[in-house]
Amino acid sequence: MDFKNTSDFVSGFWNMYVVVLALASIIGCGVFLLIQDRAKSNAGQTTGHVWDETLEEYSNPLPNWWRWMFYITVAFALVYVTLYPGLGNFGGKFGWTMRGQYEDEMKQADAKYGPLFDKYAKMDVAAVAADPQAKEMGQRLFLTYCAQCHGSDAGGATSFPSLKDNDWLWGGTPEKIKETITGGRTAVMTPKGTKPDMDGEQVKDVVHYVRSLSGLSADSIRVQRGKDLYPQACAACHGPEAKGNPDAGYPNLTDKVWLYSSREDSMIETVTKGRQNQMPAFGEFLGPAKVHLLTAYVWGLGGGVKGEAKPAAVPAAEQAGMSGMGGMSGMTADKK
């Protein structure tokens, strides 16, 4: 640990507390060993403790190999806290820190792998996706930074989209995928289940109408009522035909892709309470070269779209909007 960077916690008192505690522990072990050495003069004698009539405790010393092993351990500990951090704010004679070692290892890695990353950074995403070695590197990056949410097979899970299909929000072109990985996404569907929007029955009506659009079971009476409510409640983001606007982050409600669930209760919860998802930005952390490799890997999973991405036309009132109810997949607003 780099104790110099923990000044908010390690005040003068705590610094001395750590120093005294560490030294007392090490020196205490040595003192106990010396006390044990005195047992040599009483070897073969009993301590006077007797159990079960004839079971006696003898005052015999520890074996020499065991005793000297502990002495070596104590000496090693004293040398260690002299050379390395371990005594409060004292950084050790070598000046070693975890951060310094990390930075040195990163410099060595950059020197070793930098030319390879630079090579792929200059290549087109499609060409990188077709390169076997680049694909392996991209997969390792994906398993390290993305699989926790999207799964090791990129198949996604509830609230985490699949990256293997062709259903995308914010675009599935290489440019848009890179933009998503670099800057992250914030997605919000506003709750609609309170006045002056809709009451509980009206929410159910809209849900049944949306269910009917993708072939799910729905009550015909509620469908008709929901159809009348949809233009006012949902069309501003999802469009009059419920096809959404993928480039702006609004999902298509007519397909069979559902991020949260196609169950009626889940859809009602989505419309009533809204949804909010966040995919963190990886651009600053990974750097352009690794983002480029990761983009090529994700794009090459099978659902990537060719060609330049179209600019998104996002209504000002719903700049970060999305429906957690609809067909959300691809690089949607979920963390990697």
PDB file of C-alpha atoms in Angstrom, residues 1-276:
ATOM      1  CA  MET A   1       0.000   0.000   0.000  1.00  0.00           C
ATOM      2  CA  ASP A   2       1.156   3.531  -0.708  1.00  0.00           C
ATOM      3  CA  PHE A   3       0.753   5.026   2.761  1.00  0.00           C
ATOM      4  CA  LYS A   4       1.694   8.488   1.518  1.00  0.00           C
ATOM      5  CA  ASN A   5      -1.591   8.612  -0.387  1.00  0.00           C
ATOM      6  CA  THR A   6      -3.713   7.831   2.670  1.00  0.00           C
ATOM      7  CA  SER A   7      -3.046  11.029   4.588  1.00  0.00           C
ATOM      8  CA  ASP A   8      -6.756  11.596   5.131  1.00  0.00           C
ATOM      9  CA  PHE A   9      -6.806   8.575   7.442  1.00  0.00           C
ATOM     10  CA  VAL A  10      -3.232   8.222   8.696  1.00  0.00           C
ATOM     11  CA  SER A  11      -2.829  11.191  11.016  1.00  0.00           C
ATOM     12  CA  GLY A  12       0.148  11.529  13.349  1.00  0.00           C
ATOM     13  CA  PHE A  13      -1.587   9.407  15.968  1.00  0.00           C
ATOM     14  CA  TRP A  14      -2.511   6.598  13.607  1.00  0.00           C
ATOM     15  CA  ASN A  15       0.959   6.594  12.118  1.00  0.00           C
ATOM     16  CA  MET A  16       2.511   5.950  15.537  1.00  0.00           C
ATOM     17  CA  TYR A  17      -0.241   3.466  16.352  1.00  0.00           C
ATOM     18  CA  VAL A  18       0.651   1.357  13.306  1.00  0.00           C
ATOM     19  CA  VAL A  19       4.400   1.640  13.961  1.00  0.00           C
ATOM     20  CA  VAL A  20       4.096   0.587  17.609  1.00  0.00           C
ATOM     21  CA  LEU A  21       1.669  -2.224  16.836  1.00  0.00           C
ATOM     22  CA  ALA A  22       3.852  -3.655  14.046  1.00  0.00           C
ATOM     23  CA  LEU A  23       7.132  -3.448  15.972  1.00  0.00           C
ATOM     24  CA  ALA A  24       5.554  -4.744  19.185  1.00  0.00           C
ATOM     25  CA  SER A  25       4.212  -7.767  17.319  1.00  0.00           C
ATOM     26  CA  ILE A  26       7.580  -8.594  15.741  1.00  0.00           C
ATOM     27  CA  ILE A  27       9.696  -7.953  18.827  1.00  0.00           C
ATOM     28  CA  GLY A  28       7.120  -9.727  21.001  1.00  0.00           C
ATOM     29  CA  CYS A  29       7.620 -12.894  18.991  1.00  0.00           C
ATOM     30  CA  GLY A  30      11.359 -12.671  19.614  1.00  0.00           C
ATOM     31  CA  VAL A  31      10.823 -12.170  23.353  1.00  0.00           C
ATOM     32  CA  PHE A  32       8.582 -15.241  23.543  1.00  0.00           C
ATOM     33  CA  LEU A  33      11.289 -17.256  21.787  1.00  0.00           C
ATOM     34  CA  LEU A  34      13.884 -16.143  24.345  1.00  0.00           C
ATOM     35  CA  ILE A  35      11.554 -17.142  27.156  1.00  0.00           C
ATOM     36  CA  GLN A  36      11.238 -20.560  25.569  1.00  0.00           C
ATOM     37  CA  ASP A  37      15.027 -20.899  25.511  1.00  0.00           C
ATOM     38  CA  ARG A  38      15.059 -20.791  29.317  1.00  0.00           C
ATOM     39  CA  ALA A  39      13.201 -24.076  29.305  1.00  0.00           C
ATOM     40  CA  LYS A  40      16.509 -25.782  28.418  1.00  0.00           C
ATOM     41  CA  SER A  41      17.687 -25.495  32.018  1.00  0.00           C
ATOM     42  CA  ASN A  42      14.560 -27.314  33.167  1.00  0.00           C
ATOM     43  CA  ALA A  43      14.692 -30.067  30.539  1.00  0.00           C
ATOM     44  CA  GLY A  44      13.405 -33.356  31.865  1.00  0.00           C
ATOM     45  CA  GLN A  45      11.637 -31.735  34.788  1.00  0.00           C
ATOM     46  CA  THR A  46       7.896 -31.446  35.168  1.00  0.00           C
ATOM     47  CA  THR A  47       5.965 -28.264  35.592  1.00  0.00           C
ATOM     48  CA  GLY A  48       3.972 -29.769  38.415  1.00  0.00           C
ATOM     49  CA  HIS A  49       0.825 -30.136  36.302  1.00  0.00           C
ATOM     50  CA  VAL A  50      -0.670 -33.630  36.449  1.00  0.00           C
ATOM     51  CA  TRP A  51      -3.828 -34.942  34.724  1.00  0.00           C
ATOM     52  CA  ASP A  52      -5.572 -38.259  35.005  1.00  0.00           C
ATOM     53  CA  GLU A  53      -3.305 -39.376  37.886  1.00  0.00           C
ATOM     54  CA  THR A  54      -0.169 -40.069  35.791  1.00  0.00           C
ATOM     55  CA  LEU A  55      -0.241 -37.670  32.837  1.00  0.00           C
ATOM     56  CA  GLU A  56       2.467 -35.053  33.563  1.00  0.00           C
ATOM     57  CA  GLU A  57       3.570 -31.914  31.724  1.00  0.00           C
ATOM     58  CA  TYR A  58       7.336 -31.679  31.155  1.00  0.00           C
ATOM     59  CA  SER A  59       9.299 -28.469  30.696  1.00  0.00           C
ATOM     60  CA  ASN A  60      11.103 -29.358  27.472  1.00  0.00           C
ATOM     61  CA  PRO A  61      12.308 -26.779  24.918  1.00  0.00           C
ATOM     62  CA  LEU A  62      11.151 -26.580  21.309  1.00  0.00           C
ATOM     63  CA  PRO A  63      13.243 -28.466  18.732  1.00  0.00           C
ATOM     64  CA  ASN A  64      16.171 -26.352  17.509  1.00  0.00           C
ATOM     65  CA  TRP A  65      15.049 -26.392  13.863  1.00  0.00           C
ATOM     66  CA  TRP A  66      11.664 -25.065  14.881  1.00  0.00           C
ATOM     67  CA  ARG A  67      13.084 -22.433  17.229  1.00  0.00           C
ATOM     68  CA  TRP A  68      15.598 -21.129  14.665  1.00  0.00           C
ATOM     69  CA  MET A  69      12.923 -21.020  12.006  1.00  0.00           C
ATOM     70  CA  PHE A  70      11.022 -18.538  14.177  1.00  0.00           C
ATOM     71  CA  TYR A  71      14.174 -16.495  14.833  1.00  0.00           C
ATOM     72  CA  ILE A  72      14.748 -16.253  11.076  1.00  0.00           C
ATOM     73  CA  THR A  73      11.129 -15.177  10.619  1.00  0.00           C
ATOM     74  CA  VAL A  74      11.531 -12.375  13.167  1.00  0.00           C
ATOM     75  CA  ALA A  75      14.780 -11.215  11.530  1.00  0.00           C
ATOM     76  CA  PHE A  76      13.157 -11.323   8.096  1.00  0.00           C
ATOM     77  CA  ALA A  77      10.212  -9.250   9.336  1.00  0.00           C
ATOM     78  CA  LEU A  78      12.535  -6.547  10.735  1.00  0.00           C
ATOM     79  CA  VAL A  79      14.484  -6.394   7.470  1.00  0.00           C
ATOM     80  CA  TYR A  80      11.241  -6.287   5.463  1.00  0.00           C
ATOM     81  CA  VAL A  81       9.699  -3.330   7.315  1.00  0.00           C
ATOM     82  CA  THR A  82      13.031  -1.526   6.945  1.00  0.00           C
ATOM     83  CA  LEU A  83      13.143  -1.943   3.171  1.00  0.00           C
ATOM     84  CA  TYR A  84       9.425  -1.885   2.309  1.00  0.00           C
ATOM     85  CA  PRO A  85       6.305  -0.030   3.561  1.00  0.00           C
ATOM     86  CA  GLY A  86       4.902  -1.490   6.752  1.00  0.00           C
ATOM     87  CA  LEU A  87       5.498   1.067   9.483  1.00  0.00           C
ATOM     88  CA  GLY A  88       2.872   3.769   9.103  1.00  0.00           C
ATOM     89  CA  ASN A  89       3.996   6.569   6.811  1.00  0.00           C
ATOM     90  CA  PHE A  90       7.510   5.186   6.477  1.00  0.00           C
ATOM     91  CA  GLY A  91       7.852   4.136   2.841  1.00  0.00           C
ATOM     92  CA  GLY A  92      10.843   1.854   3.284  1.00  0.00           C
ATOM     93  CA  LYS A  93      14.416   2.315   2.086  1.00  0.00           C
ATOM     94  CA  PHE A  94      13.559   1.020  -1.391  1.00  0.00           C
ATOM     95  CA  GLY A  95      10.667   3.467  -1.807  1.00  0.00           C
ATOM     96  CA  TRP A  96       8.436   0.723  -3.237  1.00  0.00           C
ATOM     97  CA  THR A  97       4.721   1.372  -3.786  1.00  0.00           C
ATOM     98  CA  MET A  98       1.941  -0.616  -5.406  1.00  0.00           C
ATOM     99  CA  ARG A  99       1.218   2.280  -7.737  1.00  0.00           C
ATOM    100  CA  GLY A 100       4.850   2.513  -8.771  1.00  0.00           C
ATOM    101  CA  GLN A 101       5.023  -1.210  -9.511  1.00  0.00           C
ATOM    102  CA  TYR A 102       1.790  -1.019 -11.491  1.00  0.00           C
ATOM    103  CA  GLU A 103       3.081   1.884 -13.548  1.00  0.00           C
ATOM    104  CA  ASP A 104       6.358   0.078 -14.226  1.00  0.00           C
ATOM    105  CA  GLU A 105       4.521  -3.055 -15.331  1.00  0.00           C
ATOM    106  CA  MET A 106       2.255  -0.988 -17.575  1.00  0.00           C
ATOM    107  CA  LYS A 107       5.291   0.655 -19.185  1.00  0.00           C
ATOM    108  CA  GLN A 108       6.812  -2.762 -19.832  1.00  0.00           C
ATOM    109  CA  ALA A 109       3.541  -4.022 -21.276  1.00  0.00           C
ATOM    110  CA  ASP A 110       3.199  -0.943 -23.492  1.00  0.00           C
ATOM    111  CA  ALA A 111       6.732  -1.414 -24.771  1.00  0.00           C
ATOM    112  CA  LYS A 112       6.046  -5.082 -25.531  1.00  0.00           C
ATOM    113  CA  TYR A 113       2.501  -4.922 -26.888  1.00  0.00           C
ATOM    114  CA  GLY A 114       2.262  -1.292 -27.990  1.00  0.00           C
ATOM    115  CA  PRO A 115       3.453  -1.947 -31.565  1.00  0.00           C
ATOM    116  CA  LEU A 116       0.859  -4.707 -31.945  1.00  0.00           C
ATOM    117  CA  PHE A 117      -1.956  -2.483 -30.670  1.00  0.00           C
ATOM    118  CA  ASP A 118      -0.768   0.309 -32.959  1.00  0.00           C
ATOM    119  CA  LYS A 119      -0.838  -2.070 -35.901  1.00  0.00           C
ATOM    120  CA  TYR A 120      -4.489  -2.955 -35.323  1.00  0.00           C
ATOM    121  CA  ALA A 121      -5.430   0.629 -34.469  1.00  0.00           C
ATOM    122  CA  LYS A 122      -4.498   1.619 -38.030  1.00  0.00           C
ATOM    123  CA  MET A 123      -6.654  -1.120 -39.566  1.00  0.00           C
ATOM    124  CA  ASP A 124     -10.338  -0.981 -40.453  1.00  0.00           C
ATOM    125  CA  VAL A 125     -12.680  -2.534 -37.871  1.00  0.00           C
ATOM    126  CA  ALA A 126     -13.836  -5.182 -40.337  1.00  0.00           C
ATOM    127  CA  ALA A 127     -10.244  -6.145 -41.078  1.00  0.00           C
ATOM    128  CA  VAL A 128      -9.414  -6.338 -37.370  1.00  0.00           C
ATOM    129  CA  ALA A 129     -12.516  -8.477 -36.747  1.00  0.00           C
ATOM    130  CA  ALA A 130     -11.322 -10.920 -39.412  1.00  0.00           C
ATOM    131  CA  ASP A 131      -7.806 -11.244 -37.966  1.00  0.00           C
ATOM    132  CA  PRO A 132      -7.526 -14.395 -35.751  1.00  0.00           C
ATOM    133  CA  GLN A 133      -4.917 -12.914 -33.410  1.00  0.00           C
ATOM    134  CA  ALA A 134      -6.851  -9.659 -33.039  1.00  0.00           C
ATOM    135  CA  LYS A 135     -10.014 -11.646 -32.339  1.00  0.00           C
ATOM    136  CA  GLU A 136      -8.276 -13.516 -29.510  1.00  0.00           C
ATOM    137  CA  MET A 137      -7.021 -10.244 -28.042  1.00  0.00           C
ATOM    138  CA  GLY A 138     -10.481  -8.709 -28.323  1.00  0.00           C
ATOM    139  CA  GLN A 139     -12.029 -11.730 -26.653  1.00  0.00           C
ATOM    140  CA  ARG A 140      -9.634 -11.440 -23.705  1.00  0.00           C
ATOM    141  CA  LEU A 141     -10.534  -7.777 -23.354  1.00  0.00           C
ATOM    142  CA  PHE A 142     -14.224  -8.665 -23.507  1.00  0.00           C
ATOM    143  CA  LEU A 143     -13.933 -11.401 -20.878  1.00  0.00           C
ATOM    144  CA  THR A 144     -12.047  -9.005 -18.596  1.00  0.00           C
ATOM    145  CA  TYR A 145     -14.205  -5.893 -18.902  1.00  0.00           C
ATOM    146  CA  CYS A 146     -17.564  -6.864 -20.418  1.00  0.00           C
ATOM    147  CA  ALA A 147     -18.479 -10.447 -19.544  1.00  0.00           C
ATOM    148  CA  GLN A 148     -19.552  -9.593 -15.987  1.00  0.00           C
ATOM    149  CA  CYS A 149     -22.702  -7.997 -17.411  1.00  0.00           C
ATOM    150  CA  HIS A 150     -23.118  -9.290 -20.951  1.00  0.00           C
ATOM    151  CA  GLY A 151     -21.988 -12.854 -20.196  1.00  0.00           C
ATOM    152  CA  SER A 152     -18.938 -14.727 -21.395  1.00  0.00           C
ATOM    153  CA  ASP A 153     -20.796 -15.634 -24.598  1.00  0.00           C
ATOM    154  CA  ALA A 154     -22.089 -12.035 -25.032  1.00  0.00           C
ATOM    155  CA  GLY A 155     -25.633 -13.411 -24.855  1.00  0.00           C
ATOM    156  CA  GLY A 156     -26.693 -10.950 -22.162  1.00  0.00           C
ATOM    157  CA  ALA A 157     -29.208 -11.464 -19.359  1.00  0.00           C
ATOM    158  CA  THR A 158     -32.156  -9.674 -17.820  1.00  0.00           C
ATOM    159  CA  SER A 159     -31.404  -5.930 -18.061  1.00  0.00           C
ATOM    160  CA  PHE A 160     -28.115  -6.663 -19.865  1.00  0.00           C
ATOM    161  CA  PRO A 161     -28.488  -6.855 -23.647  1.00  0.00           C
ATOM    162  CA  SER A 162     -27.244  -9.521 -25.994  1.00  0.00           C
ATOM    163  CA  LEU A 163     -24.443  -8.327 -28.239  1.00  0.00           C
ATOM    164  CA  LYS A 164     -24.867 -11.143 -30.744  1.00  0.00           C
ATOM    165  CA  ASP A 165     -28.176 -10.261 -32.393  1.00  0.00           C
ATOM    166  CA  ASN A 166     -28.970  -7.462 -34.828  1.00  0.00           C
ATOM    167  CA  ASP A 167     -31.122  -5.418 -32.449  1.00  0.00           C
ATOM    168  CA  TRP A 168     -29.187  -2.303 -31.474  1.00  0.00           C
ATOM    169  CA  LEU A 169     -29.781   0.949 -29.664  1.00  0.00           C
ATOM    170  CA  TRP A 170     -27.563   3.895 -30.527  1.00  0.00           C
ATOM    171  CA  GLY A 171     -26.479   2.038 -33.640  1.00  0.00           C
ATOM    172  CA  GLY A 172     -24.603  -1.154 -34.435  1.00  0.00           C
ATOM    173  CA  THR A 173     -22.084   0.256 -36.894  1.00  0.00           C
ATOM    174  CA  PRO A 174     -18.407   0.181 -35.921  1.00  0.00           C
ATOM    175  CA  GLU A 175     -18.496   3.939 -35.374  1.00  0.00           C
ATOM    176  CA  LYS A 176     -21.485   3.776 -33.039  1.00  0.00           C
ATOM    177  CA  ILE A 177     -20.211   0.756 -31.123  1.00  0.00           C
ATOM    178  CA  LYS A 178     -16.897   2.516 -30.560  1.00  0.00           C
ATOM    179  CA  GLU A 179     -18.744   5.628 -29.453  1.00  0.00           C
ATOM    180  CA  THR A 180     -20.749   3.579 -26.946  1.00  0.00           C
ATOM    181  CA  ILE A 181     -17.706   1.826 -25.493  1.00  0.00           C
ATOM    182  CA  THR A 182     -15.727   5.042 -25.340  1.00  0.00           C
ATOM    183  CA  GLY A 183     -18.272   7.362 -23.766  1.00  0.00           C
ATOM    184  CA  GLY A 184     -20.744   4.960 -22.188  1.00  0.00           C
ATOM    185  CA  ARG A 185     -24.513   5.401 -22.292  1.00  0.00           C
ATOM    186  CA  THR A 186     -27.108   6.676 -19.870  1.00  0.00           C
ATOM    187  CA  ALA A 187     -30.650   5.549 -20.588  1.00  0.00           C
ATOM    188  CA  VAL A 188     -33.874   6.511 -18.865  1.00  0.00           C
ATOM    189  CA  MET A 189     -37.497   5.655 -19.423  1.00  0.00           C
ATOM    190  CA  THR A 190     -39.677   8.046 -17.480  1.00  0.00           C
ATOM    191  CA  PRO A 191     -42.384   6.547 -15.247  1.00  0.00           C
ATOM    192  CA  LYS A 192     -45.883   6.827 -16.654  1.00  0.00           C
ATOM    193  CA  GLY A 193     -47.952   5.218 -13.923  1.00  0.00           C
ATOM    194  CA  THR A 194     -48.887   8.310 -11.961  1.00  0.00           C
ATOM    195  CA  LYS A 195     -51.149  11.264 -12.593  1.00  0.00           C
ATOM    196  CA  PRO A 196     -51.302  13.298 -14.764  1.00  0.00           C
ATOM    197  CA  ASP A 197     -50.014  10.518 -17.053  1.00  0.00           C
ATOM    198  CA  MET A 198     -51.994   7.309 -16.527  1.00  0.00           C
ATOM    199  CA  ASP A 199     -53.668   5.395 -13.741  1.00  0.00           C
ATOM    200  CA  GLY A 200     -53.194   1.672 -13.142  1.00  0.00           C
ATOM    201  CA  GLU A 201     -55.914   0.543 -15.550  1.00  0.00           C
ATOM    202  CA  GLN A 202     -54.630   2.768 -18.314  1.00  0.00           C
ATOM    203  CA  VAL A 203     -51.114   1.392 -17.835  1.00  0.00           C
ATOM    204  CA  LYS A 204     -52.482  -2.125 -18.299  1.00  0.00           C
ATOM    205  CA  ASP A 205     -54.311  -1.002 -21.438  1.00  0.00           C
ATOM    206  CA  VAL A 206     -51.117   0.402 -22.971  1.00  0.00           C
ATOM    207  CA  VAL A 207     -49.160  -2.692 -21.970  1.00  0.00           C
ATOM    208  CA  HIS A 208     -51.673  -4.982 -23.675  1.00  0.00           C
ATOM    209  CA  TYR A 209     -51.544  -2.839 -26.802  1.00  0.00           C
ATOM    210  CA  VAL A 210     -47.737  -3.047 -26.868  1.00  0.00           C
ATOM    211  CA  ARG A 211     -47.913  -6.796 -26.282  1.00  0.00           C
ATOM    212  CA  SER A 212     -50.194  -7.160 -29.263  1.00  0.00           C
ATOM    213  CA  LEU A 213     -47.665  -5.382 -31.492  1.00  0.00           C
ATOM    214  CA  SER A 214     -45.132  -8.176 -31.052  1.00  0.00           C
ATOM    215  CA  GLY A 215     -47.560 -11.083 -31.121  1.00  0.00           C
ATOM    216  CA  LEU A 216     -47.812 -11.629 -27.378  1.00  0.00           C
ATOM    217  CA  SER A 217     -51.079 -12.636 -25.748  1.00  0.00           C
ATOM    218  CA  ALA A 218     -53.281  -9.627 -25.007  1.00  0.00           C
ATOM    219  CA  ASP A 219     -56.826  -8.749 -24.034  1.00  0.00           C
ATOM    220  CA  SER A 220     -58.593  -7.392 -27.129  1.00  0.00           C
ATOM    221  CA  ILE A 221     -60.630  -4.816 -25.187  1.00  0.00           C
ATOM    222  CA  ARG A 222     -57.554  -3.479 -23.435  1.00  0.00           C
ATOM    223  CA  VAL A 223     -55.705  -3.479 -26.749  1.00  0.00           C
ATOM    224  CA  GLN A 224     -58.266  -1.148 -28.280  1.00  0.00           C
ATOM    225  CA  ARG A 225     -58.199   1.199 -25.300  1.00  0.00           C
ATOM    226  CA  GLY A 226     -54.389   1.107 -25.209  1.00  0.00           C
ATOM    227  CA  LYS A 227     -54.231   1.942 -28.899  1.00  0.00           C
ATOM    228  CA  ASP A 228     -56.029   5.190 -28.188  1.00  0.00           C
ATOM    229  CA  LEU A 229     -53.696   5.987 -25.278  1.00  0.00           C
ATOM    230  CA  TYR A 230     -50.445   5.096 -27.034  1.00  0.00           C
ATOM    231  CA  PRO A 231     -50.058   8.262 -29.199  1.00  0.00           C
ATOM    232  CA  GLN A 232     -50.179  10.507 -26.160  1.00  0.00           C
ATOM    233  CA  ALA A 233     -48.236   8.304 -23.741  1.00  0.00           C
ATOM    234  CA  CYS A 234     -45.503   6.676 -25.835  1.00  0.00           C
ATOM    235  CA  ALA A 235     -45.323   7.917 -29.426  1.00  0.00           C
ATOM    236  CA  ALA A 236     -43.040  10.868 -28.637  1.00  0.00           C
ATOM    237  CA  CYS A 237     -40.130   8.455 -28.146  1.00  0.00           C
ATOM    238  CA  HIS A 238     -41.128   5.170 -29.745  1.00  0.00           C
ATOM    239  CA  GLY A 239     -42.789   6.698 -32.789  1.00  0.00           C
ATOM    240  CA  PRO A 240     -46.387   6.484 -34.058  1.00  0.00           C
ATOM    241  CA  GLU A 241     -45.761   2.959 -35.377  1.00  0.00           C
ATOM    242  CA  ALA A 242     -43.820   1.909 -32.244  1.00  0.00           C
ATOM    243  CA  LYS A 243     -40.719   1.187 -34.352  1.00  0.00           C
ATOM    244  CA  GLY A 244     -38.556   3.329 -32.093  1.00  0.00           C
ATOM    245  CA  ASN A 245     -35.418   5.213 -33.057  1.00  0.00           C
ATOM    246  CA  PRO A 246     -32.349   3.023 -32.467  1.00  0.00           C
ATOM    247  CA  ASP A 247     -29.871   5.804 -33.198  1.00  0.00           C
ATOM    248  CA  ALA A 248     -31.461   7.912 -30.461  1.00  0.00           C
ATOM    249  CA  GLY A 249     -31.743   5.060 -27.971  1.00  0.00           C
ATOM    250  CA  TYR A 250     -35.490   4.390 -28.281  1.00  0.00           C
ATOM    251  CA  PRO A 251     -36.237   0.677 -28.742  1.00  0.00           C
ATOM    252  CA  ASN A 252     -38.562  -0.940 -31.213  1.00  0.00           C
ATOM    253  CA  LEU A 253     -41.708  -2.186 -29.444  1.00  0.00           C
ATOM    254  CA  THR A 254     -42.870  -4.389 -32.308  1.00  0.00           C
ATOM    255  CA  ASP A 255     -40.063  -6.968 -32.309  1.00  0.00           C
ATOM    256  CA  LYS A 256     -39.575  -9.909 -29.963  1.00  0.00           C
ATOM    257  CA  VAL A 257     -36.504  -8.590 -28.141  1.00  0.00           C
ATOM    258  CA  TRP A 258     -37.158  -7.617 -24.527  1.00  0.00           C
ATOM    259  CA  LEU A 259     -34.449  -6.444 -22.189  1.00  0.00           C
ATOM    260  CA  TYR A 260     -36.347  -6.809 -18.934  1.00  0.00           C
ATOM    261  CA  SER A 261     -38.966  -9.414 -19.765  1.00  0.00           C
ATOM    262  CA  SER A 262     -42.045  -9.891 -21.897  1.00  0.00           C
ATOM    263  CA  ARG A 263     -44.084 -10.952 -18.860  1.00  0.00           C
ATOM    264  CA  GLU A 264     -47.117  -8.782 -18.295  1.00  0.00           C
ATOM    265  CA  ASP A 265     -46.194  -7.919 -14.716  1.00  0.00           C
ATOM    266  CA  SER A 266     -42.694  -6.869 -15.735  1.00  0.00           C
ATOM    267  CA  MET A 267     -44.007  -4.681 -18.552  1.00  0.00           C
ATOM    268  CA  ILE A 268     -46.515  -3.061 -16.207  1.00  0.00           C
ATOM    269  CA  GLU A 269     -43.708  -2.342 -13.745  1.00  0.00           C
ATOM    270  CA  THR A 270     -41.626  -0.805 -16.532  1.00  0.00           C
ATOM    271  CA  VAL A 271     -44.381   1.540 -17.675  1.00  0.00           C
ATOM    272  CA  THR A 272     -45.446   2.402 -14.124  1.00  0.00           C
ATOM    273  CA  LYS A 273     -42.040   3.004 -12.513  1.00  0.00           C
ATOM    274  CA  GLY A 274     -39.807   3.586 -15.515  1.00  0.00           C
ATOM    275  CA  ARG A 275     -36.331   2.181 -16.017  1.00  0.00           C
ATOM    276  CA  GLN A 276     -32.818   3.536 -15.714  1.00  0.00           C
TER     277      GLN A 276
END
